[in-house]
Short mmCIF file of C-alpha atoms in Angstrom, two decimals:
data_model
loop_
_atom_site.label_atom_id
_atom_site.label_comp_id
_atom_site.label_asym_id
_atom_site.label_seq_id
_atom_site.Cartn_x
_atom_site.Cartn_y
_atom_site.Cartn_z
CA UNK A 1 13.78 -5.77 7.83
CA UNK A 2 14.46 -1.78 6.40
CA UNK A 3 13.37 -0.55 3.48
CA UNK A 4 9.95 -2.81 2.42
CA UNK A 5 7.03 -1.08 3.38
CA UNK A 6 4.20 -1.38 1.73
CA UNK A 7 2.94 2.10 0.08
CA UNK A 8 -0.95 2.77 -0.78
CA UNK A 9 -3.42 6.01 0.46
CA UNK A 10 -3.52 4.91 4.00
CA UNK A 11 0.60 4.54 4.05
CA UNK A 12 1.95 6.76 1.75
CA UNK A 13 5.44 8.08 0.90
CA UNK A 14 7.39 11.31 -0.13
CA UNK A 15 9.72 12.55 -2.86
CA UNK A 16 11.79 15.53 -2.05
CA UNK A 17 13.45 16.65 -5.45
CA UNK A 18 16.57 19.86 -3.96
CA UNK A 19 17.48 22.37 -7.23
CA UNK A 20 21.04 23.61 -6.84
CA UNK A 21 18.79 26.88 -8.80
CA UNK A 22 23.08 28.99 -8.77
CA UNK A 23 24.19 30.50 -11.80
CA UNK A 24 26.25 28.08 -12.28
CA UNK A 25 23.74 25.39 -13.98
CA UNK A 26 22.96 28.20 -16.75
CA UNK A 27 25.85 25.74 -18.19
CA UNK A 28 25.46 23.76 -20.54
CA UNK A 29 24.84 20.17 -19.79
CA UNK A 30 26.85 17.27 -21.57
CA UNK A 31 24.98 14.77 -23.64
CA UNK A 32 21.60 16.34 -24.05
CA UNK A 33 20.71 16.60 -27.41
CA UNK A 34 20.02 19.65 -28.19
CA UNK A 35 22.48 20.72 -26.01
CA UNK A 36 20.17 22.03 -22.78
CA UNK A 37 20.83 24.89 -20.03
CA UNK A 38 21.47 22.82 -16.95
CA UNK A 39 18.38 23.45 -15.02
CA UNK A 40 17.03 23.53 -18.59
CA UNK A 41 17.68 19.59 -18.14
CA UNK A 42 17.28 19.84 -14.91
CA UNK A 43 13.67 21.32 -14.20
CA UNK A 44 12.14 18.53 -17.77
CA UNK A 45 13.64 15.83 -15.61
CA UNK A 46 11.51 16.78 -12.73
CA UNK A 47 8.35 17.49 -14.68
CA UNK A 48 8.76 14.37 -17.14
CA UNK A 49 9.33 12.75 -13.45
CA UNK A 50 6.23 14.41 -12.18
CA UNK A 51 3.90 13.38 -15.29
CA UNK A 52 5.64 10.03 -15.26
CA UNK A 53 4.23 9.24 -11.07
CA UNK A 54 1.20 10.53 -12.40
CA UNK A 55 -0.02 8.43 -14.94
CA UNK A 56 1.80 5.54 -13.21
CA UNK A 57 -0.88 6.37 -9.97
CA UNK A 58 -3.85 7.34 -11.93
CA UNK A 59 -7.13 5.21 -12.55
CA UNK A 60 -10.65 6.14 -13.16
CA UNK A 61 -11.99 7.74 -10.12
CA UNK A 62 -8.02 9.87 -9.56
CA UNK A 63 -5.22 9.71 -8.91
CA UNK A 64 -4.15 7.56 -6.14
CA UNK A 65 -2.10 9.48 -3.31
CA UNK A 66 0.30 7.36 -2.74
CA UNK A 67 2.72 10.02 -3.01
CA UNK A 68 3.98 12.98 -2.12
CA UNK A 69 6.53 15.84 -3.21
CA UNK A 70 8.11 18.91 -2.11
CA UNK A 71 10.84 20.48 -4.88
CA UNK A 72 13.47 22.35 -3.15
CA UNK A 73 14.78 25.20 -5.02
CA UNK A 74 18.70 27.56 -4.02
CA UNK A 75 20.25 29.72 -5.43
CA UNK A 76 18.72 34.03 -5.15
CA UNK A 77 16.38 32.14 -2.63
CA UNK A 78 15.91 28.86 -1.04
CA UNK A 79 11.91 27.27 0.08
CA UNK A 80 9.56 25.59 -2.41
CA UNK A 81 9.72 25.88 -5.83
CA UNK A 82 6.14 25.40 -7.76
CA UNK A 83 4.73 27.42 -9.63
CA UNK A 84 0.79 27.89 -10.41
CA UNK A 85 -1.17 28.07 -7.78
CA UNK A 86 1.27 25.72 -6.01
CA UNK A 87 3.51 28.32 -5.30
CA UNK A 88 4.87 27.66 -1.79
CA UNK A 89 2.95 24.84 -1.18
CA UNK A 90 5.86 21.96 0.26
CA UNK A 91 4.81 18.34 0.42
CA UNK A 92 2.10 18.64 -2.05
CA UNK A 93 -0.27 15.47 -2.92
CA UNK A 94 -0.54 13.76 -6.03
CA UNK A 95 -3.36 13.80 -6.88
CA UNK A 96 -3.46 17.95 -5.99
CA UNK A 97 -0.63 18.33 -8.38
CA UNK A 98 -1.90 16.07 -11.67
CA UNK A 99 -4.35 19.04 -10.62
CA UNK A 100 -2.97 21.57 -11.05
CA UNK A 101 0.05 21.80 -12.77
CA UNK A 102 0.92 26.31 -14.17
CA UNK A 103 1.11 25.74 -17.10
CA UNK A 104 1.43 23.00 -19.71
CA UNK A 105 3.78 22.82 -23.10
CA UNK A 106 3.23 21.90 -26.65
CA UNK A 107 6.61 19.58 -26.88
CA UNK A 108 7.73 18.19 -29.90
CA UNK A 109 9.11 14.23 -29.23
CA UNK A 110 9.99 12.14 -32.45
CA UNK A 111 8.84 8.77 -32.38
CA UNK A 112 9.21 6.48 -34.43
CA UNK A 113 6.37 6.61 -37.55
CA UNK A 114 7.08 3.50 -39.43
CA UNK A 115 8.68 3.34 -41.68
CA UNK A 116 11.84 3.28 -40.94
CA UNK A 117 12.31 6.79 -39.76
CA UNK A 118 11.59 9.59 -37.81
CA UNK A 119 8.10 11.52 -36.87
CA UNK A 120 7.68 15.13 -35.12
CA UNK A 121 4.86 14.03 -32.57
CA UNK A 122 3.73 17.05 -30.25
CA UNK A 123 2.70 16.03 -26.91
CA UNK A 124 1.30 18.40 -24.23
CA UNK A 125 3.93 18.59 -21.72
CA UNK A 126 2.81 20.60 -17.53
CA UNK A 127 5.81 22.15 -16.33
CA UNK A 128 5.27 22.95 -12.10
CA UNK A 129 8.06 23.11 -12.30
CA UNK A 130 10.78 26.66 -13.88
CA UNK A 131 13.81 26.77 -14.59
CA UNK A 132 15.93 28.76 -13.26
CA UNK A 133 19.80 29.53 -12.26
CA UNK A 134 20.68 33.17 -9.98
CA UNK A 135 22.45 33.63 -6.83
CA UNK A 136 25.06 31.41 -5.22
CA UNK A 137 24.58 27.02 -3.83
CA UNK A 138 23.32 28.18 -0.49
CA UNK A 139 23.37 24.10 -0.12
CA UNK A 140 22.67 24.07 3.24
CA UNK A 141 19.50 26.10 4.29
CA UNK A 142 18.41 24.37 1.50
CA UNK A 143 18.63 20.21 3.25
CA UNK A 144 17.87 22.21 5.89
CA UNK A 145 14.31 23.36 4.97
CA UNK A 146 14.08 19.42 3.51
CA UNK A 147 14.80 17.67 6.51
CA UNK A 148 12.65 20.23 8.82
CA UNK A 149 9.79 18.65 5.63
CA UNK A 150 10.84 15.14 6.13
CA UNK A 151 10.81 15.71 10.13
CA UNK A 152 6.84 16.97 9.73
CA UNK A 153 6.08 13.91 7.31
CA UNK A 154 7.65 11.53 9.68
CA UNK A 155 5.51 12.91 13.02
CA UNK A 156 1.97 12.23 9.98
CA UNK A 157 3.24 9.44 8.79
CA UNK A 158 5.54 6.92 10.92
CA UNK A 159 5.32 3.74 9.30
CA UNK A 160 5.96 4.97 5.71
CA UNK A 161 8.83 3.43 2.65
CA UNK A 162 11.21 6.50 4.19
CA UNK A 163 11.26 9.36 2.50
CA UNK A 164 13.50 9.44 -0.80
CA UNK A 165 15.33 13.01 -1.79
CA UNK A 166 16.94 13.55 -4.54
CA UNK A 167 19.63 16.24 -4.12
CA UNK A 168 21.58 17.36 -7.46
CA UNK A 169 24.12 20.16 -7.44
CA UNK A 170 26.27 21.26 -9.51
CA UNK A 171 28.64 23.14 -7.08
CA UNK A 172 29.70 22.98 -3.81
CA UNK A 173 27.46 24.54 -0.80
CA UNK A 174 28.42 28.69 -0.52
CA UNK A 175 26.39 28.15 3.29
CA UNK A 176 29.08 26.29 5.48
CA UNK A 177 29.93 22.56 5.94
CA UNK A 178 27.48 20.73 3.78
CA UNK A 179 28.04 17.38 6.25
CA UNK A 180 26.11 18.29 8.43
CA UNK A 181 23.20 18.95 6.84
CA UNK A 182 23.13 15.57 4.95
CA UNK A 183 23.89 13.61 8.30
CA UNK A 184 21.09 15.30 10.37
CA UNK A 185 19.00 14.74 7.19
CA UNK A 186 20.05 11.16 7.13
CA UNK A 187 19.45 10.48 10.35
CA UNK A 188 15.46 10.26 10.22
CA UNK A 189 13.96 7.07 10.48
CA UNK A 190 10.68 6.16 9.87
CA UNK A 191 9.89 2.54 11.24
CA UNK A 192 10.85 0.94 7.58
CA UNK A 193 14.05 2.89 8.10
CA UNK A 194 16.28 5.96 7.60
CA UNK A 195 15.40 8.53 5.08
CA UNK A 196 17.22 7.83 1.42
CA UNK A 197 19.20 10.81 0.54
CA UNK A 198 19.92 10.79 -3.48
CA UNK A 199 23.25 13.47 -4.23
CA UNK A 200 23.57 13.51 -7.93
CA UNK A 201 26.52 16.25 -8.50
CA UNK A 202 26.16 17.40 -12.81
CA UNK A 203 29.44 18.82 -14.49
CA UNK A 204 29.64 21.43 -17.84
CA UNK A 205 32.47 19.81 -18.77
CA UNK A 206 32.24 16.89 -20.88
CA UNK A 207 35.47 14.94 -20.32
CA UNK A 208 35.18 14.91 -16.49
CA UNK A 209 35.52 11.46 -15.80
CA UNK A 210 31.96 10.27 -14.47
CA UNK A 211 31.13 8.41 -11.64
CA UNK A 212 27.85 6.62 -10.47
CA UNK A 213 26.78 4.87 -7.49
CA UNK A 214 30.64 3.72 -6.22
CA UNK A 215 31.14 1.22 -2.70
CA UNK A 216 34.62 3.43 -1.94
CA UNK A 217 34.94 6.65 -2.57
CA UNK A 218 39.55 5.82 -3.36
CA UNK A 219 38.31 6.55 -7.15
CA UNK A 220 36.90 10.48 -5.89
CA UNK A 221 39.05 13.53 -6.86
CA UNK A 222 39.25 15.65 -4.25
CA UNK A 223 37.78 16.54 -0.68
CA UNK A 224 33.64 17.66 -2.40
CA UNK A 225 33.55 14.45 -3.57
CA UNK A 226 33.79 12.59 -0.87
CA UNK A 227 31.77 14.44 1.82
CA UNK A 228 28.52 13.85 -1.32
CA UNK A 229 29.26 10.66 -1.36
CA UNK A 230 29.99 10.05 2.12
CA UNK A 231 26.42 11.93 3.31
CA UNK A 232 25.15 10.33 0.36
CA UNK A 233 22.86 7.18 1.28
CA UNK A 234 23.57 3.30 1.04
CA UNK A 235 21.40 2.17 -2.09
CA UNK A 236 18.62 0.02 -1.08
CA UNK A 237 18.50 -4.03 -1.97
CA UNK A 238 15.29 -3.30 -4.67
CA UNK A 239 17.37 -0.59 -6.05
CA UNK A 240 20.27 -2.41 -6.86
CA UNK A 241 18.14 -4.62 -8.08
CA UNK A 242 16.82 -1.98 -9.85
CA UNK A 243 19.96 -1.26 -11.40
CA UNK A 244 21.62 -3.94 -11.85
CA UNK A 245 18.78 -5.10 -13.97
CA UNK A 246 17.19 -2.72 -16.19
CA UNK A 247 20.80 0.07 -16.17
CA UNK A 248 23.02 -3.50 -16.09
CA UNK A 249 25.30 -1.89 -14.16
CA UNK A 250 26.61 -4.33 -12.40
CA UNK A 251 26.32 -3.10 -9.02
CA UNK A 252 27.64 -4.51 -5.37
CA UNK A 253 26.72 -4.73 -1.46
CA UNK A 254 26.77 -1.02 -1.24
CA UNK A 255 26.67 1.55 -3.14
CA UNK A 256 25.63 4.69 -2.67
CA UNK A 257 23.37 7.11 -4.14
CA UNK A 258 25.63 9.23 -5.10
CA UNK A 259 27.13 10.29 -8.87
CA UNK A 260 30.02 12.62 -9.88
CA UNK A 261 30.10 14.13 -13.21
CA UNK A 262 26.86 13.08 -14.01
CA UNK A 263 25.29 14.02 -17.74
CA UNK A 264 21.80 13.73 -18.79
CA UNK A 265 22.06 10.32 -18.63
CA UNK A 266 23.59 9.40 -15.03
CA UNK A 267 21.37 12.11 -14.16
CA UNK A 268 17.72 10.80 -15.86
CA UNK A 269 19.40 6.79 -14.37
CA UNK A 270 19.79 7.94 -10.63
CA UNK A 271 16.10 8.82 -10.97
CA UNK A 272 14.71 5.80 -12.32
CA UNK A 273 16.73 3.42 -9.23
CA UNK A 274 15.72 5.90 -7.41
CA UNK A 275 12.46 6.73 -7.47
CA UNK A 276 10.97 3.37 -8.26
CA UNK A 277 8.68 2.21 -5.69
CA UNK A 278 9.38 -1.98 -4.23
CA UNK A 279 6.05 -1.75 -2.97
CA UNK A 280 3.98 -0.15 -4.67
CA UNK A 281 -0.25 -1.44 -3.38
CA UNK B 1 -15.94 -33.31 -21.91
CA UNK B 2 -18.13 -31.93 -18.57
CA UNK B 3 -16.12 -30.57 -16.24
CA UNK B 4 -16.87 -27.57 -13.62
CA UNK B 5 -14.60 -24.22 -13.34
CA UNK B 6 -14.87 -22.88 -9.67
CA UNK B 7 -13.94 -19.24 -10.18
CA UNK B 8 -12.23 -16.52 -7.30
CA UNK B 9 -11.32 -13.45 -7.49
CA UNK B 10 -10.30 -10.70 -4.65
CA UNK B 11 -9.20 -7.09 -4.82
CA UNK B 12 -5.76 -6.43 -2.66
CA UNK B 13 -6.54 -5.29 0.78
CA UNK B 14 -7.13 -2.35 1.10
CA UNK B 15 -8.98 -2.29 -1.72
CA UNK B 16 -12.62 -2.31 -3.35
CA UNK B 17 -14.50 -5.19 -5.66
CA UNK B 18 -14.40 -3.29 -8.91
CA UNK B 19 -10.29 -1.51 -8.18
CA UNK B 20 -9.40 -5.64 -9.31
CA UNK B 21 -7.55 -5.58 -12.84
CA UNK B 22 -7.89 -9.29 -12.57
CA UNK B 23 -9.86 -11.05 -15.48
CA UNK B 24 -10.57 -14.25 -16.41
CA UNK B 25 -12.48 -17.14 -18.34
CA UNK B 26 -15.30 -18.55 -18.19
CA UNK B 27 -16.30 -15.84 -17.03
CA UNK B 28 -19.16 -17.82 -15.25
CA UNK B 29 -19.22 -15.07 -11.45
CA UNK B 30 -21.89 -13.86 -9.26
CA UNK B 31 -21.04 -11.05 -7.21
CA UNK B 32 -20.89 -11.82 -3.75
CA UNK B 33 -20.93 -9.01 -1.32
CA UNK B 34 -19.65 -6.97 -3.90
CA UNK B 35 -15.82 -8.25 -3.05
CA UNK B 36 -15.71 -11.53 -3.59
CA UNK B 37 -16.76 -13.06 -7.59
CA UNK B 38 -16.45 -16.46 -7.44
CA UNK B 39 -19.41 -20.22 -8.46
CA UNK B 40 -18.84 -23.59 -9.92
CA UNK B 41 -20.52 -24.09 -13.29
CA UNK B 42 -20.68 -27.36 -15.38
CA UNK B 43 -20.32 -27.52 -18.50
CA UNK B 44 -20.54 -30.22 -20.95
CA UNK B 45 -18.87 -28.97 -23.64
CA UNK B 46 -16.61 -30.00 -27.69
CA UNK B 47 -13.49 -27.13 -26.28
CA UNK B 48 -13.68 -25.71 -23.69
CA UNK B 49 -10.80 -21.62 -23.75
CA UNK B 50 -9.87 -21.13 -19.98
CA UNK B 51 -7.12 -18.31 -17.93
CA UNK B 52 -6.60 -15.38 -16.51
CA UNK B 53 -5.15 -11.69 -17.45
CA UNK B 54 -3.03 -9.81 -14.31
CA UNK B 55 -4.33 -6.27 -15.87
CA UNK B 56 -0.80 -4.14 -15.08
CA UNK B 57 -1.40 -1.54 -11.86
CA UNK B 58 0.27 0.82 -13.37
CA UNK B 59 -2.11 1.18 -16.06
CA UNK B 60 -5.26 2.98 -16.56
CA UNK B 61 -8.74 -0.01 -16.97
CA UNK B 62 -5.83 -2.27 -17.27
CA UNK B 63 -8.71 -4.50 -15.53
CA UNK B 64 -11.05 -4.23 -18.68
CA UNK B 65 -7.94 -4.54 -21.05
CA UNK B 66 -7.79 -8.31 -19.12
CA UNK B 67 -11.30 -8.76 -20.15
CA UNK B 68 -11.43 -7.40 -23.51
CA UNK B 69 -7.64 -10.10 -24.16
CA UNK B 70 -9.83 -13.13 -22.03
CA UNK B 71 -13.23 -11.55 -24.67
CA UNK B 72 -10.71 -11.72 -27.41
CA UNK B 73 -9.88 -15.89 -26.86
CA UNK B 74 -13.01 -17.16 -26.06
CA UNK B 75 -14.88 -19.84 -27.51
CA UNK B 76 -17.52 -18.39 -28.63
CA UNK B 77 -14.65 -15.80 -30.87
CA UNK B 78 -12.88 -18.94 -32.50
CA UNK B 79 -12.66 -22.82 -33.08
CA UNK B 80 -9.90 -24.52 -30.96
CA UNK B 81 -6.79 -22.40 -29.74
CA UNK B 82 -6.62 -19.35 -31.21
CA UNK B 83 -3.38 -17.35 -31.79
CA UNK B 84 -2.48 -14.44 -30.75
CA UNK B 85 -2.30 -12.52 -33.15
CA UNK B 86 -5.41 -13.06 -33.93
CA UNK B 87 -6.22 -12.64 -29.74
CA UNK B 88 -4.68 -9.25 -29.23
CA UNK B 89 -6.70 -7.94 -32.76
CA UNK B 90 -9.80 -8.92 -31.81
CA UNK B 91 -9.01 -7.09 -28.13
CA UNK B 92 -7.72 -3.92 -29.84
CA UNK B 93 -11.19 -3.74 -32.01
CA UNK B 94 -13.40 -4.16 -28.29
CA UNK B 95 -10.72 -1.96 -26.69
CA UNK B 96 -10.48 0.63 -29.35
CA UNK B 97 -15.16 0.46 -29.32
CA UNK B 98 -14.57 1.03 -25.77
CA UNK B 99 -13.06 4.47 -25.52
CA UNK B 100 -15.36 5.20 -29.13
CA UNK B 101 -18.28 4.08 -26.82
CA UNK B 102 -17.47 6.62 -23.63
CA UNK B 103 -15.91 9.16 -25.17
CA UNK B 104 -19.08 12.27 -26.21
CA UNK B 105 -19.25 15.57 -28.27
CA UNK B 106 -15.27 14.83 -28.41
CA UNK B 107 -14.93 15.67 -24.78
CA UNK B 108 -13.34 12.14 -23.42
CA UNK B 109 -15.40 10.71 -20.05
CA UNK B 110 -13.67 8.12 -19.54
CA UNK B 111 -12.30 8.39 -16.40
CA UNK B 112 -12.21 11.50 -13.55
CA UNK B 113 -8.59 12.65 -13.79
CA UNK B 114 -7.39 15.81 -15.31
CA UNK B 115 -7.88 16.44 -18.81
CA UNK B 116 -4.36 16.38 -20.04
CA UNK B 117 -3.60 12.98 -17.79
CA UNK B 118 -6.55 11.46 -19.00
CA UNK B 119 -5.24 12.17 -22.84
CA UNK B 120 -2.07 11.07 -22.17
CA UNK B 121 -2.99 7.54 -19.43
CA UNK B 122 -5.58 6.50 -22.67
CA UNK B 123 -2.64 7.66 -25.66
CA UNK B 124 -0.39 4.78 -23.58
CA UNK B 125 -3.04 2.48 -22.49
CA UNK B 126 -3.13 -0.35 -20.60
CA UNK B 127 -1.28 -3.67 -20.01
CA UNK B 128 -2.13 -7.53 -19.56
CA UNK B 129 -0.86 -10.88 -18.90
CA UNK B 130 -2.98 -13.99 -20.11
CA UNK B 131 -2.55 -17.37 -19.20
CA UNK B 132 -5.12 -19.24 -21.21
CA UNK B 133 -5.47 -23.06 -22.38
CA UNK B 134 -7.72 -24.90 -24.94
CA UNK B 135 -9.21 -28.33 -23.43
CA UNK B 136 -9.81 -30.34 -26.47
CA UNK B 137 -13.10 -33.68 -26.11
CA UNK B 138 -9.99 -35.35 -27.43
CA UNK B 139 -7.94 -35.33 -24.71
CA UNK B 140 -5.57 -33.33 -25.71
CA UNK B 141 -4.63 -29.49 -24.42
CA UNK B 142 -2.44 -26.39 -25.31
CA UNK B 143 -1.57 -23.60 -24.07
CA UNK B 144 0.05 -20.34 -24.47
CA UNK B 145 1.12 -17.48 -22.04
CA UNK B 146 2.20 -13.90 -21.25
CA UNK B 147 4.00 -12.84 -18.04
CA UNK B 148 3.69 -13.89 -14.83
CA UNK B 149 0.13 -15.68 -14.90
CA UNK B 150 0.24 -19.75 -14.35
CA UNK B 151 -1.00 -22.66 -14.59
CA UNK B 152 -0.54 -26.01 -13.41
CA UNK B 153 -1.15 -29.19 -13.71
CA UNK B 154 -2.19 -31.76 -10.54
CA UNK B 155 -2.35 -35.09 -11.02
CA UNK B 156 -3.13 -37.43 -8.59
CA UNK B 157 -1.33 -35.95 -5.38
CA UNK B 158 0.92 -34.31 -7.30
CA UNK B 159 1.98 -31.53 -9.66
CA UNK B 160 2.75 -32.48 -12.59
CA UNK B 161 3.41 -28.96 -14.60
CA UNK B 162 4.27 -25.08 -13.23
CA UNK B 163 4.17 -23.05 -16.15
CA UNK B 164 5.60 -20.54 -17.99
CA UNK B 165 6.60 -20.58 -14.07
CA UNK B 166 8.07 -23.27 -12.18
CA UNK B 167 10.08 -20.94 -8.77
CA UNK B 168 8.63 -18.60 -6.47
CA UNK B 169 12.08 -17.04 -7.23
CA UNK B 170 11.14 -16.32 -10.98
CA UNK B 171 9.33 -13.63 -10.09
CA UNK B 172 9.43 -10.64 -10.73
CA UNK B 173 8.41 -7.23 -10.85
CA UNK B 174 8.60 -6.21 -14.41
CA UNK B 175 6.69 -9.54 -16.11
CA UNK B 176 6.50 -9.23 -19.87
CA UNK B 177 2.93 -7.34 -20.84
CA UNK B 178 0.42 -7.06 -23.70
CA UNK B 179 0.05 -4.05 -24.75
CA UNK B 180 -3.92 -2.64 -26.09
CA UNK B 181 -1.17 0.03 -28.00
CA UNK B 182 0.13 -1.87 -31.16
CA UNK B 183 3.18 0.62 -30.21
CA UNK B 184 4.89 -0.83 -27.91
CA UNK B 185 4.04 -4.89 -28.26
CA UNK B 186 6.63 -5.27 -30.89
CA UNK B 187 8.62 -7.06 -29.19
CA UNK B 188 5.89 -9.19 -27.88
CA UNK B 189 6.61 -12.24 -30.19
CA UNK B 190 9.95 -13.54 -28.45
CA UNK B 191 7.41 -13.25 -25.11
CA UNK B 192 4.96 -15.35 -25.83
CA UNK B 193 4.86 -19.13 -24.90
CA UNK B 194 3.36 -22.64 -25.50
CA UNK B 195 2.99 -25.37 -24.07
CA UNK B 196 0.71 -28.41 -25.24
CA UNK B 197 -0.23 -31.98 -23.67
CA UNK B 198 -3.13 -34.35 -22.97
CA UNK B 199 -5.14 -34.48 -20.03
CA UNK B 200 -6.93 -36.76 -17.37
CA UNK B 201 -10.15 -36.78 -16.19
CA UNK B 202 -8.55 -37.59 -12.48
CA UNK B 203 -6.33 -34.29 -13.44
CA UNK B 204 -7.37 -30.87 -11.96
CA UNK B 205 -5.96 -27.46 -13.42
CA UNK B 206 -5.44 -24.19 -11.59
CA UNK B 207 -4.73 -21.20 -13.22
CA UNK B 208 -3.91 -18.57 -10.89
CA UNK B 209 -2.73 -14.81 -11.52
CA UNK B 210 0.68 -14.35 -9.52
CA UNK B 211 1.28 -13.63 -6.40
CA UNK B 212 -1.73 -17.05 -5.52
CA UNK B 213 1.01 -18.42 -7.99
CA UNK B 214 4.49 -17.33 -6.82
CA UNK B 215 2.48 -18.26 -2.92
CA UNK B 216 1.71 -22.10 -4.70
CA UNK B 217 5.10 -22.37 -6.18
CA UNK B 218 6.65 -21.55 -2.24
CA UNK B 219 4.25 -24.47 -0.70
CA UNK B 220 5.01 -26.40 -2.88
CA UNK B 221 9.26 -26.06 -3.01
CA UNK B 222 9.16 -27.07 1.34
CA UNK B 223 7.30 -29.81 0.80
CA UNK B 224 3.74 -28.80 0.65
CA UNK B 225 0.17 -29.32 -1.20
CA UNK B 226 -1.02 -26.75 -1.66
CA UNK B 227 -3.75 -27.61 -4.32
CA UNK B 228 -5.49 -29.85 -0.96
CA UNK B 229 -6.20 -26.16 0.64
CA UNK B 230 -7.78 -24.40 -2.58
CA UNK B 231 -9.45 -27.64 -2.85
CA UNK B 232 -11.51 -26.88 -0.16
CA UNK B 233 -12.63 -24.37 -0.97
CA UNK B 234 -16.49 -23.89 -2.57
CA UNK B 235 -17.47 -21.81 -5.04
CA UNK B 236 -21.09 -22.02 -4.45
CA UNK B 237 -21.25 -22.95 -0.63
CA UNK B 238 -18.73 -20.67 0.90
CA UNK B 239 -17.72 -18.42 -1.73
CA UNK B 240 -16.53 -16.13 1.36
CA UNK B 241 -14.20 -18.84 2.12
CA UNK B 242 -12.09 -17.80 -0.83
CA UNK B 243 -10.95 -14.43 1.09
CA UNK B 244 -10.83 -15.36 4.29
CA UNK B 245 -8.46 -17.47 3.15
CA UNK B 246 -6.41 -15.35 1.36
CA UNK B 247 -6.63 -12.66 3.23
CA UNK B 248 -5.54 -15.42 6.05
CA UNK B 249 -2.27 -16.17 3.93
CA UNK B 250 -1.55 -12.73 4.26
CA UNK B 251 -1.46 -11.98 7.20
CA UNK B 252 0.96 -14.32 7.66
CA UNK B 253 3.06 -12.55 5.02
CA UNK B 254 3.46 -15.33 2.85
CA UNK B 255 1.31 -14.58 0.60
CA UNK B 256 2.07 -10.65 -1.18
CA UNK B 257 -0.98 -8.22 -1.25
CA UNK B 258 -2.35 -8.33 -4.94
CA UNK B 259 -5.78 -8.64 -6.49
CA UNK B 260 -5.40 -12.29 -6.67
CA UNK B 261 -7.73 -14.41 -8.55
CA UNK B 262 -8.12 -19.15 -8.84
CA UNK B 263 -9.63 -21.06 -11.63
CA UNK B 264 -10.32 -24.50 -10.94
CA UNK B 265 -11.24 -26.90 -13.47
CA UNK B 266 -11.95 -30.28 -13.45
CA UNK B 267 -13.49 -32.85 -15.34
CA UNK B 268 -16.51 -35.00 -13.64
CA UNK B 269 -18.06 -38.11 -14.88
CA UNK B 270 -19.84 -37.91 -18.66
#
């Protein structure tokens, strides 16, 4: 049965983020308060994900390497998007990530003050991945690079829970038809199933109708959105369980890992659904 | 009231005993080759508080918190079944004391984690289930539970009660947990389950953390009597038997690979 492999230190899995860093990512993302550029919101979400994953896998003796994580940025260039001492590295173990954020910022978080109001609370926010928005949208190159990383990973970890690729973009590929690279990526398999590709499209247009995790392409507005839909993987049973039980989405079997015109909330939701482990040991 | 308690606890396969985040009360264990903790101890008391707690995997020092909850409920700290509020208040004190004692010169040294991560993991705290029962020599018992650790009562050769979960399908990935940091316990009281009953000297009670509890119910749903296998385990003469039994069930796919704890309570002639 696919997608049941145990995720453990001896059989780790991987996440790869493929992040659009084209110039248009500097536009605002609806739903963000205070208003944020798409590139800043995505950087915060990815950094927060890495922080939470480190927390989740922290044990007194150290961070357990249940996962290896890579971040690909594509815009004016294509490659690993880590900053600081991890710059240029591909898939990095979680313990190595936790030990080497590029910097730690002080962020203000609004928390319940216990008296019906909100109070500002300073929290340390580690940064591994910097916001960037510049250049075109070489999506094919980025997905081909993700495929290359996955091939190397699968050679070393043939029995792993398949790597999950979270692809976040706001536009169309400028370096060719993307259907081929997507299909090539999701054709890779471990003993436990095919690579899982999430296509999360974000929009600056607050009036654009968002569509999340559809089963069919009938409501999609254009050929481009259909391409992202077709390229995206079908959600695993466990992902649908998380979507339905914790996000009350009411998804049916066949729902795809695809979001169109997502706002901040949908972006966070997609990441949560895509990165929960069903069998972490 | 005379009774015997047998306790067994093993870490998940691939783990070591110090990584086992389950806890149990009464703390009657001895360590056998660093892997299994088990021993039977017989008591003659007017009351018994017994139970298990399962420290959540996704939380640092969860085993310490699970033990703090049980220690707070022990008869040394209360007479009769303690209220959940009292247990948590006492356990929170123990938890804070532990954190303070382990901090040195303003620099925390509880873990081998990077400083930013240790600070945030300790701020987030630890989480645990709890399934606890108080037995009195007037033949009554009261129990409380939060989460998916379970108590089973077997009378004669029949499963009389399975609590707070009574179906193997009801075990999920997100049981309700008691947090060490009070801000995460805001809706806790809605999740506390209580039950009471009477015991007969021929009854047996079993307390199990979730993996074994789910196995127990699944076996029973298929017409089996899982307590028969558990009754054969001898904590004193053959403590390794529990580990072998658990590994065998894990290998067969019938038992989920998780930290696994069993308490068996039986009443003895006066």
